[in-house]
mmCIF file of C-alpha atoms in Angstrom:
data_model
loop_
_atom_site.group_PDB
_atom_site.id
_atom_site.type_symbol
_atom_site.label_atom_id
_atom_site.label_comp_id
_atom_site.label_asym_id
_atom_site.label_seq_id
_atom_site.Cartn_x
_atom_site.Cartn_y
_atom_site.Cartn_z
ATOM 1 C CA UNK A 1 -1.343 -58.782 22.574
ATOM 2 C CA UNK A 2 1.776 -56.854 22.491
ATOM 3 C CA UNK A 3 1.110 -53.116 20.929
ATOM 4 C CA UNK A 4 2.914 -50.066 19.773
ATOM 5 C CA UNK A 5 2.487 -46.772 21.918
ATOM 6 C CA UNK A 6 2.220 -43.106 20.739
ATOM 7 C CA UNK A 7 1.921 -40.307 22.756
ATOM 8 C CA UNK A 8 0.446 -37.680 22.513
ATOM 9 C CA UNK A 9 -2.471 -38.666 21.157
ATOM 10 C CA UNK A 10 -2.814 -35.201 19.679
ATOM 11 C CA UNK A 11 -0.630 -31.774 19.705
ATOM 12 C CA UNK A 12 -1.140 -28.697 18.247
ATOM 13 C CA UNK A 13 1.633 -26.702 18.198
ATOM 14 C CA UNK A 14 2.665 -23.200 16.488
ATOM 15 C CA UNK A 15 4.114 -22.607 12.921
ATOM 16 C CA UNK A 16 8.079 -22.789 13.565
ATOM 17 C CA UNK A 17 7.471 -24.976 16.620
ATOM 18 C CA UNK A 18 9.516 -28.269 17.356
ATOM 19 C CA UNK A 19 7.686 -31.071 18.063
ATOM 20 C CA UNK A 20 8.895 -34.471 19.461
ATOM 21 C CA UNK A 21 6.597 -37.323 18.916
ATOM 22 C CA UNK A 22 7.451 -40.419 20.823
ATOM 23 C CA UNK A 23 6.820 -44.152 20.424
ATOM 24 C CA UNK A 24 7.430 -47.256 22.482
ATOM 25 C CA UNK A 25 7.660 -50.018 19.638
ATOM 26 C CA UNK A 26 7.230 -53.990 20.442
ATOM 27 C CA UNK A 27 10.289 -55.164 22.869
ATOM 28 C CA UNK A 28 11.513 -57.762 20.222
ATOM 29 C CA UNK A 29 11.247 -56.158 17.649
ATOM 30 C CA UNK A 30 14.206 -54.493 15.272
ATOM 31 C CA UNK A 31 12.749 -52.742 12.467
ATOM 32 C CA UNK A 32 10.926 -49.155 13.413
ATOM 33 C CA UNK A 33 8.636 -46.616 11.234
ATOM 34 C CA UNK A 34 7.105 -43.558 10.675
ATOM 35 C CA UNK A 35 4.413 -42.914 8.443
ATOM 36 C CA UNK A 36 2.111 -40.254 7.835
ATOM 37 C CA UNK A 37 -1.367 -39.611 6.594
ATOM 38 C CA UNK A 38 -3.031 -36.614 5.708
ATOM 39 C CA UNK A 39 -6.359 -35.622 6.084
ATOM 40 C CA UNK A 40 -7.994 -38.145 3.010
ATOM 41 C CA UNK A 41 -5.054 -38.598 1.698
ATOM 42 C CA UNK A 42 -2.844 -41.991 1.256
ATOM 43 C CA UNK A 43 -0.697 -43.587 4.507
ATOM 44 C CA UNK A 44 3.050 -42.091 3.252
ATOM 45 C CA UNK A 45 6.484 -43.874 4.442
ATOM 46 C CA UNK A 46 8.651 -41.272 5.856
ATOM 47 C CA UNK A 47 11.634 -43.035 7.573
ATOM 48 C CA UNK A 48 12.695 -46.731 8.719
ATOM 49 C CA UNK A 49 15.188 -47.662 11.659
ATOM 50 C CA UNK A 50 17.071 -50.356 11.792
ATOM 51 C CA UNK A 51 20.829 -51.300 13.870
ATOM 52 C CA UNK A 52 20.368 -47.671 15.195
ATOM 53 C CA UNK A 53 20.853 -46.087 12.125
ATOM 54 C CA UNK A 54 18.182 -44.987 9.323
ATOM 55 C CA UNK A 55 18.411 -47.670 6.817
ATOM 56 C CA UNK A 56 15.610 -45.375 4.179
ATOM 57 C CA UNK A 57 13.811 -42.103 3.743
ATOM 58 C CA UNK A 58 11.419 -40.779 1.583
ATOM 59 C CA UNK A 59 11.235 -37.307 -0.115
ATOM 60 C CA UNK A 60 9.106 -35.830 2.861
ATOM 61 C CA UNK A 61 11.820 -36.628 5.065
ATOM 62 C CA UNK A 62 14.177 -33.473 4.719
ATOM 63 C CA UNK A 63 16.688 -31.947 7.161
ATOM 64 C CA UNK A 64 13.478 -30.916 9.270
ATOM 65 C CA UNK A 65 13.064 -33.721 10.549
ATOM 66 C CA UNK A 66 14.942 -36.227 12.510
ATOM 67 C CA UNK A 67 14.430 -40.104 14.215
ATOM 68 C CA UNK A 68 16.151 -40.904 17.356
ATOM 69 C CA UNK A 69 16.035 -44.215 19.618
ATOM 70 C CA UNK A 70 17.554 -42.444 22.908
ATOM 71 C CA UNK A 71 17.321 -45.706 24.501
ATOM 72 C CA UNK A 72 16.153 -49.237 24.661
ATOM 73 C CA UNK A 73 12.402 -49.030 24.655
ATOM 74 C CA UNK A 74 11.567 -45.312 23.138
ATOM 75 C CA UNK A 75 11.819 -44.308 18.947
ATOM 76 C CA UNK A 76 11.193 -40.310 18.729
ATOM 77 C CA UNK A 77 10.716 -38.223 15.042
ATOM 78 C CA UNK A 78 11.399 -34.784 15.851
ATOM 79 C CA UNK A 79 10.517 -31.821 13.419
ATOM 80 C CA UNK A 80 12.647 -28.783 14.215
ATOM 81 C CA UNK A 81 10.498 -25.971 12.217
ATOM 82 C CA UNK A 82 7.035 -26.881 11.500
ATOM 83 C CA UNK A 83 4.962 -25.646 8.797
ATOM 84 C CA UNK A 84 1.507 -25.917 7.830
ATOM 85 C CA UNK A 85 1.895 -28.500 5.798
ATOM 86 C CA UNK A 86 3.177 -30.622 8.703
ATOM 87 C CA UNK A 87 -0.758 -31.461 10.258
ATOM 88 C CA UNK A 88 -1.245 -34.940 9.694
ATOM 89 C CA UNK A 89 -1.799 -38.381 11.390
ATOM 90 C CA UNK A 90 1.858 -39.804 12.130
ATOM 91 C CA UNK A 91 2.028 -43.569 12.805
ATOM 92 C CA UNK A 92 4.652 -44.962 14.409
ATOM 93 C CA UNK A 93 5.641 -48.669 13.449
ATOM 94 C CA UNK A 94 7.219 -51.483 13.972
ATOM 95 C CA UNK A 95 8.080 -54.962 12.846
ATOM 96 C CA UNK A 96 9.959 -58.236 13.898
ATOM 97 C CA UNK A 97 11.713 -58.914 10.060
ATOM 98 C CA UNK A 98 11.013 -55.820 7.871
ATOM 99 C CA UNK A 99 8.531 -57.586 6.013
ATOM 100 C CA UNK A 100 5.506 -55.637 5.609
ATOM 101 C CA UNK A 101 3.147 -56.797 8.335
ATOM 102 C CA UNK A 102 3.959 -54.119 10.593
ATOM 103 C CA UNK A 103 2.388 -53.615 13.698
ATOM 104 C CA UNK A 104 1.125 -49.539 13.819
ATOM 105 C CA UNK A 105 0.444 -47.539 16.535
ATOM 106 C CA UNK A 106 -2.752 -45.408 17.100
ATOM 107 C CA UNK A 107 -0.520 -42.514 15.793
ATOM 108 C CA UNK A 108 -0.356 -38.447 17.289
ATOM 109 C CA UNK A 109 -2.696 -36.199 15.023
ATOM 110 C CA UNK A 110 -0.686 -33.018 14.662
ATOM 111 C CA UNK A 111 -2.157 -29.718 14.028
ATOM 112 C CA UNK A 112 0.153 -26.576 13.003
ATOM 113 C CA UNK A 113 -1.613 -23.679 13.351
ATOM 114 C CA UNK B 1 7.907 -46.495 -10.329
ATOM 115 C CA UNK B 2 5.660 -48.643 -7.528
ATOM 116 C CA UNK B 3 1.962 -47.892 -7.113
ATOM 117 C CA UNK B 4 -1.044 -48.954 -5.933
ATOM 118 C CA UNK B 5 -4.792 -48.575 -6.620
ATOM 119 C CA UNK B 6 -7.634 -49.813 -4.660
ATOM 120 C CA UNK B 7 -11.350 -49.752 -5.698
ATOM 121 C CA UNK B 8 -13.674 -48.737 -5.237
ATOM 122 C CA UNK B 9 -12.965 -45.804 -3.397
ATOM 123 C CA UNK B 10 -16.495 -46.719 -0.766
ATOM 124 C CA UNK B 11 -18.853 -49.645 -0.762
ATOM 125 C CA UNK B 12 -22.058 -49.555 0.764
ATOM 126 C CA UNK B 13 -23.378 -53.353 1.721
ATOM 127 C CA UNK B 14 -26.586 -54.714 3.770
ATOM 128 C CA UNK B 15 -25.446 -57.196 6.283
ATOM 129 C CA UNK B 16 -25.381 -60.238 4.902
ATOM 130 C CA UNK B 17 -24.365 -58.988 1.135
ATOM 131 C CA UNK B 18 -21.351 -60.418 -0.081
ATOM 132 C CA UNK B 19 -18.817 -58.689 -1.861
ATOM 133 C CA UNK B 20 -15.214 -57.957 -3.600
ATOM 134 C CA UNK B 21 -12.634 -55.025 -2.803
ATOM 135 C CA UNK B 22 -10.323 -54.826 -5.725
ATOM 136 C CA UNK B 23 -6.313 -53.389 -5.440
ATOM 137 C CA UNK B 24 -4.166 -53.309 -8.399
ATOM 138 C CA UNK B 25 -0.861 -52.835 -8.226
ATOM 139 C CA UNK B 26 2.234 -52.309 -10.173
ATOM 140 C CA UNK B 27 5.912 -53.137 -8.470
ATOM 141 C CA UNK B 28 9.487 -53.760 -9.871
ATOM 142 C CA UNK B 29 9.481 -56.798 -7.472
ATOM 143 C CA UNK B 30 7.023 -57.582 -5.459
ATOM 144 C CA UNK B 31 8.384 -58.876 -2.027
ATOM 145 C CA UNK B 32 4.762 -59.264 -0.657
ATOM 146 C CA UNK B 33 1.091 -57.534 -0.718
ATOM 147 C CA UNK B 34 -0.526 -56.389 2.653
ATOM 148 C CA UNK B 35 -3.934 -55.791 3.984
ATOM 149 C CA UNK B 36 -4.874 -53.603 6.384
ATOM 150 C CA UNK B 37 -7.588 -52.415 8.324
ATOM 151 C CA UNK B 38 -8.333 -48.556 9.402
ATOM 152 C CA UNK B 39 -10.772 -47.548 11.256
ATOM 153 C CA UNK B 40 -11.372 -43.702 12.270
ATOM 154 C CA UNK B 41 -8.699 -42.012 14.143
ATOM 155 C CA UNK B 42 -6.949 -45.178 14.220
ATOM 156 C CA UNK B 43 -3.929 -46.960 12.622
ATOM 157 C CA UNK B 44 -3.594 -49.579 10.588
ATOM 158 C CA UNK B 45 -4.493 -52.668 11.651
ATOM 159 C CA UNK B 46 -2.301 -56.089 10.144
ATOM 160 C CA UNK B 47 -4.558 -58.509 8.323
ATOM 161 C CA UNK B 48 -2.807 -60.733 5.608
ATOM 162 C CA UNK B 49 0.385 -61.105 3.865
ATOM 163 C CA UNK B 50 0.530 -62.409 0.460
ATOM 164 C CA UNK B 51 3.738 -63.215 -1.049
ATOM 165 C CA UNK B 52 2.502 -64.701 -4.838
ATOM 166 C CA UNK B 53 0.528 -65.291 -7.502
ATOM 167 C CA UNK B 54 -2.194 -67.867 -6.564
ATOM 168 C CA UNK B 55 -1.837 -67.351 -2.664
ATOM 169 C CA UNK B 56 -4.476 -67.277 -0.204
ATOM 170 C CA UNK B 57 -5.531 -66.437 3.324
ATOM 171 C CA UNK B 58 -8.649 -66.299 5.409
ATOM 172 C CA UNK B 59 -9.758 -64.819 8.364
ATOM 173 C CA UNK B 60 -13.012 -65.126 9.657
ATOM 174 C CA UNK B 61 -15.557 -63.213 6.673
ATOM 175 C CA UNK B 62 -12.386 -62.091 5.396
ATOM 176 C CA UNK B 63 -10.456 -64.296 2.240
ATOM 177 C CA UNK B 64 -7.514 -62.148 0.654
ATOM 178 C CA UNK B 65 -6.340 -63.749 -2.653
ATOM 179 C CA UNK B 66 -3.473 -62.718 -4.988
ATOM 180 C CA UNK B 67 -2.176 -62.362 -8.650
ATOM 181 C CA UNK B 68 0.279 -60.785 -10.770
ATOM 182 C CA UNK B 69 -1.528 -57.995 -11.011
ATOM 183 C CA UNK B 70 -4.223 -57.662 -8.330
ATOM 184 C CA UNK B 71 -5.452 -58.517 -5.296
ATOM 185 C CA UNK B 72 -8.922 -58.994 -4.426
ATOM 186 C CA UNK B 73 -10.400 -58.775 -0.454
ATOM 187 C CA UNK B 74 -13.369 -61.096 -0.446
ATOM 188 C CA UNK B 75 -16.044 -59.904 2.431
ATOM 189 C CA UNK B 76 -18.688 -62.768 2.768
ATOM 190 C CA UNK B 77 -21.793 -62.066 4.358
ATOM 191 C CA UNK B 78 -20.373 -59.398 6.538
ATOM 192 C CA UNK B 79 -21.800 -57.728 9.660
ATOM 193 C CA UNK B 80 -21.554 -53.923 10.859
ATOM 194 C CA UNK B 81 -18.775 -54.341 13.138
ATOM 195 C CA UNK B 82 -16.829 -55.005 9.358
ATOM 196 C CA UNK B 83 -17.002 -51.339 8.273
ATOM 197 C CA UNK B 84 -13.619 -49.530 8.314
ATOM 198 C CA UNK B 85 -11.560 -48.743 5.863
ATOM 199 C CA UNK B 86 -9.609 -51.761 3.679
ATOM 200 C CA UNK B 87 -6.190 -50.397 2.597
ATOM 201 C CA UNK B 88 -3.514 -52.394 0.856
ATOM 202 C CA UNK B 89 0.388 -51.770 0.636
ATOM 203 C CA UNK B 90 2.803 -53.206 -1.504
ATOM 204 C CA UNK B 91 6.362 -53.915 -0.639
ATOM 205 C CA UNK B 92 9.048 -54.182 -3.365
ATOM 206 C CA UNK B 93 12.369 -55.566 -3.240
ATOM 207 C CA UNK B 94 15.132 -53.342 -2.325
ATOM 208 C CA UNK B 95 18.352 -53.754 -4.277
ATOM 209 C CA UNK B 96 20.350 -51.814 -1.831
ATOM 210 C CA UNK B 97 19.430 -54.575 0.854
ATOM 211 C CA UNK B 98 17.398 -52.536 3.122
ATOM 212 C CA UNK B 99 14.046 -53.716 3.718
ATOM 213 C CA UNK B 100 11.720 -51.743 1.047
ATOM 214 C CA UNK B 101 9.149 -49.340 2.589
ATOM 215 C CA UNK B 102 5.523 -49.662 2.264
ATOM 216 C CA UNK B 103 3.098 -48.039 -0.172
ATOM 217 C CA UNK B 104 -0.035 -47.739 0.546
ATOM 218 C CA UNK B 105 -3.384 -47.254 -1.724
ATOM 219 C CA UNK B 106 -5.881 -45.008 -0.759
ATOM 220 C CA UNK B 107 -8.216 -47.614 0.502
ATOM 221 C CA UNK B 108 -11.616 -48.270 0.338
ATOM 222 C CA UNK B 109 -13.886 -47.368 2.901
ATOM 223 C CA UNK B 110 -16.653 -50.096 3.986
ATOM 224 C CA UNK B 111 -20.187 -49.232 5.746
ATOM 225 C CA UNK B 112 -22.033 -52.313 6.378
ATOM 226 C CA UNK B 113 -25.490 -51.523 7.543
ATOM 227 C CA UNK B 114 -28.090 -54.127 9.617
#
């Protein structure tokens, strides 16, 4: 069964670090995600992809961080300056027709220390 | 503004023992209801799409039904390997014609034990 890739699996990086995390959605499929979920917490939308452009953002998604699809098969979120704040579960996701039953990766648990 | 609340927030069941998760939800339009599964360290996992009021799907133990209000995930006589953690997501209707984002309740976290 076809199945979205994240790597790392986990990466702890410094306070004021960049980090790139990196996903390899479904072939077919046109509509890519990130999410995020804190320790306990609720799964939160951050961005959606869509005709190489981002078609909707949340709050959480400020000028720190950034979505690229670089080329046919990879879909990146980079944050420039992390904080604290930052350590979570990120899921990458995508989905054939933007309706809801998106298929999630395993996600990259990120630790800012 | 959308939201969504699932209860309760853990359930405790003997295998075998039959029971209800409950997720209320309130949404300016309601393009469809999800389940999910979770379990630890991993991410969600796709289980049903409802679309409206009255709807149903099945899978295996699993039965997801749907109303204007609430959705309830049916678990009949369920076995260990069930236990995770049940979230459900709402998707609204965008008017600006991008596809609305998913919101997620907290979920509720199932331990079936033999």
């Amino acid at each position: 069964e076809p199945e979205v890739t994240q790597t790392p699996s986990h990466q702890v990086t410094q306070m004021g670090q960049e980090v790139i995390l990196r996903c390899v959605p479904i072939s077919n499929h046109l509509y890519f995600y990130w999410y995020r979920q804190i320790l306990g917490q609720k799964v939160e939308f951050l961005v959606s992809f869509y005709n190489n452009e981002i078609s909707e953002k949340s709050e959480i998604f400020d000028d720190q961080f950034s979505v690229e699809r670089p080329d046919g098969s990879n879909f990146t979120l980079k944050i420039r300056s992390t904080k604290l704040e930052d350590s979570a579960m990120y899921f990458c996701a995508s989905s054939g027709d933007g309706v809801g039953g998106y298929t999630f990766g395993s996600g990259t648990r990120l630790t800012v220390v | 503004e959308d939201q969504v609340t699932q209860s309760p927030e853990a359930l405790r069941l003997q295998e075998g023992e039959s029971s209800s998760l409950n997720c209320s939800y309130t949404v300016s339009g309601l393009r469809g209801l999800f389940w999910y599964r979770q379990d630890p360290g991993k991410g969600p996992e796709f289980l049903f799409t409802l679309y409206s009021a009255g709807e149903e799907k099945e899978k295996e133990r699993l039965k997801a039904t749907l109303t204007k209000k609430e959705s309830f995930l049916h678990i009949t006589a369920p076995k260990p390997e069930d236990s995770a953690t049940y979230l459900c997501a709402v998707q609204s209707f965008n008017y600006g014609g991008s596809q609305g984002n998913l919101i997620f309740g907290k979920g509720t976290k199932l331990s079936v034990k033999p």
